[in-house]
């Protein structure tokens, strides 16, 4: 994550608080109230195409989001809401060759089910190649579907706006840059200061709270749940689960941020999604039918019950502990982990360690089908290699002319 001034890898809290010394919103902030996704998208599309900004400035902004581009565009055109995609950028090289950049933009919302994969199907209809696909979100969410989508955060967007300003000032650019800087400052303060995290989670201040300016900004711009999700996303990032085949997402449920870590297991013909969720300072291990049904069947109930038994064994949950009722759709869970004090709740790294440890225990007990197949294949290969090695020694004694051929099969 980008940071202007840091102390041991963390932002300078006082410097970030300086973004809120004025209670006045600029013109663009007044329009978008910081979280209206369609207005943000329209503003970004305008900045990328408008001749009010120099071409080098627009190129710098685009490359901060899309990464290095093979095309060095002369004109840049944009279309918003192209087949529901937020921004489609059309690039034209000096030689007249065209290319496209796709940008999907999220602030409060998360990626819909297979949303980016659906856009992939639409993008193949374009008359020129798509050279970059960008998922721009507040905290840089990882794509949940699609192919070769690049995650970008508002910190990356601020980088691009800073680079654009270096090519020349523009009032609209400066106003939008100020808006994004304040949003990024909110994110940094919540992640790195317990006082700010306490505020967005609705708890009373301890040992001094956030500045009045920042509190006013969060409330006027309705950022509480967005910043809760940002805090939970930092827990997810520190747990370092991307290479462990757990799907991760931050979401909102009943007006409160939720972090979800899950995998899918097959039980006969049924699929059961299981894992861990963190919400309201409660860690719970869960299982649910997948895809999530409107009405759960008896077979799905039994499969969920079986997975819950496996979870109980994996995590050492007492036999007397009861899982929640399924409420008609099959989701059931156990509350796990010890209660935390008000101060302990905001230790991001501690939550990350506990979640990673819990998921490691679950992984050892509930393997996904591909992992079971991989393990079985590895065992079969090992047995075959040992058998061939034994045969090789026998062949060397009885048929020495065949020994070189067999050696090439199993190694010398």
Short mmCIF file of N, CA, C and O in Angstrom, two decimals, residues 3 62 74 78 96 125-126 140 158 174 187-188 236 240-241 253 283 301 311 335 354 361 384 397 399 407:
data_model
loop_
_atom_site.label_atom_id
_atom_site.label_comp_id
_atom_site.label_asym_id
_atom_site.label_seq_id
_atom_site.Cartn_x
_atom_site.Cartn_y
_atom_site.Cartn_z
N UNK A 3 2.17 4.97 0.80
CA UNK A 3 2.12 5.81 1.98
C UNK A 3 3.03 7.00 1.79
O UNK A 3 4.17 6.87 1.33
N UNK A 62 -3.66 6.50 -16.15
CA UNK A 62 -4.07 5.19 -16.66
C UNK A 62 -3.06 4.11 -16.30
O UNK A 62 -3.42 3.01 -15.88
N UNK A 74 -2.36 8.01 -28.37
CA UNK A 74 -2.44 9.44 -28.68
C UNK A 74 -3.79 9.94 -28.20
O UNK A 74 -3.86 10.63 -27.18
N UNK A 78 -13.28 7.19 -23.52
CA UNK A 78 -13.87 6.35 -22.47
C UNK A 78 -15.38 6.24 -22.66
O UNK A 78 -16.03 7.16 -23.15
N UNK A 96 -2.51 4.23 -35.58
CA UNK A 96 -3.94 3.96 -35.80
C UNK A 96 -4.43 2.65 -35.23
O UNK A 96 -5.60 2.31 -35.38
N UNK A 125 -16.03 -9.67 -27.61
CA UNK A 125 -16.74 -9.17 -28.78
C UNK A 125 -16.13 -7.87 -29.33
O UNK A 125 -16.54 -7.40 -30.40
N UNK A 126 -15.19 -7.29 -28.62
CA UNK A 126 -14.60 -6.02 -29.06
C UNK A 126 -13.76 -6.23 -30.32
O UNK A 126 -13.22 -7.32 -30.57
N UNK A 140 -8.46 -2.63 -2.64
CA UNK A 140 -7.72 -3.50 -3.56
C UNK A 140 -8.12 -4.95 -3.45
O UNK A 140 -7.27 -5.84 -3.38
N UNK A 158 -4.65 7.09 -5.91
CA UNK A 158 -4.02 8.33 -5.44
C UNK A 158 -2.63 8.49 -6.04
O UNK A 158 -2.23 9.60 -6.40
N UNK A 174 -7.48 18.45 -9.07
CA UNK A 174 -7.07 18.73 -7.69
C UNK A 174 -8.17 18.40 -6.70
O UNK A 174 -7.92 17.84 -5.62
N UNK A 187 -8.73 5.22 5.56
CA UNK A 187 -8.34 3.80 5.54
C UNK A 187 -7.11 3.57 6.40
O UNK A 187 -7.07 2.68 7.27
N UNK A 188 -6.08 4.39 6.21
CA UNK A 188 -4.83 4.21 6.97
C UNK A 188 -5.06 4.41 8.46
O UNK A 188 -4.53 3.66 9.29
N UNK A 236 -7.39 -9.93 6.75
CA UNK A 236 -7.27 -10.93 5.70
C UNK A 236 -5.89 -10.88 5.04
O UNK A 236 -5.25 -11.91 4.81
N UNK A 240 -2.35 -13.87 5.13
CA UNK A 240 -1.58 -14.42 4.00
C UNK A 240 -2.15 -15.77 3.56
O UNK A 240 -1.47 -16.79 3.56
N UNK A 241 -3.41 -15.75 3.13
CA UNK A 241 -4.10 -16.99 2.78
C UNK A 241 -4.20 -17.23 1.28
O UNK A 241 -4.67 -18.28 0.87
N UNK A 253 -23.18 -7.67 6.43
CA UNK A 253 -24.35 -8.45 6.81
C UNK A 253 -25.04 -7.74 7.97
O UNK A 253 -24.41 -7.44 8.98
N UNK A 283 -15.56 -14.98 16.26
CA UNK A 283 -15.03 -15.87 15.25
C UNK A 283 -15.91 -17.12 15.25
O UNK A 283 -16.19 -17.70 16.31
N UNK A 301 -29.06 -30.82 4.58
CA UNK A 301 -28.96 -30.70 6.04
C UNK A 301 -28.03 -31.77 6.62
O UNK A 301 -27.21 -31.50 7.49
N UNK A 311 -15.65 -30.51 11.50
CA UNK A 311 -15.12 -29.26 12.06
C UNK A 311 -14.94 -29.38 13.56
O UNK A 311 -13.92 -28.93 14.13
N UNK A 335 -19.53 -21.03 17.46
CA UNK A 335 -18.69 -19.92 17.92
C UNK A 335 -17.40 -20.50 18.46
O UNK A 335 -17.42 -21.45 19.26
N UNK A 354 -4.72 -15.98 14.54
CA UNK A 354 -5.73 -16.95 15.00
C UNK A 354 -6.52 -17.52 13.82
O UNK A 354 -6.80 -18.72 13.78
N UNK A 361 -5.96 -25.92 10.73
CA UNK A 361 -6.55 -27.10 11.38
C UNK A 361 -7.69 -27.66 10.55
O UNK A 361 -7.83 -28.88 10.41
N UNK A 384 4.41 -46.92 -7.33
CA UNK A 384 4.86 -47.41 -8.63
C UNK A 384 6.37 -47.28 -8.77
O UNK A 384 7.05 -48.19 -9.27
N UNK A 397 19.94 -58.46 -12.55
CA UNK A 397 20.53 -59.76 -12.26
C UNK A 397 20.22 -60.77 -13.35
O UNK A 397 21.05 -61.60 -13.71
N UNK A 399 18.31 -60.08 -16.64
CA UNK A 399 18.30 -59.62 -18.03
C UNK A 399 19.08 -58.31 -18.12
O UNK A 399 18.51 -57.23 -18.28
N UNK A 407 16.05 -48.20 -16.50
CA UNK A 407 16.64 -47.10 -15.75
C UNK A 407 16.12 -45.76 -16.24
O UNK A 407 15.93 -44.82 -15.47
#
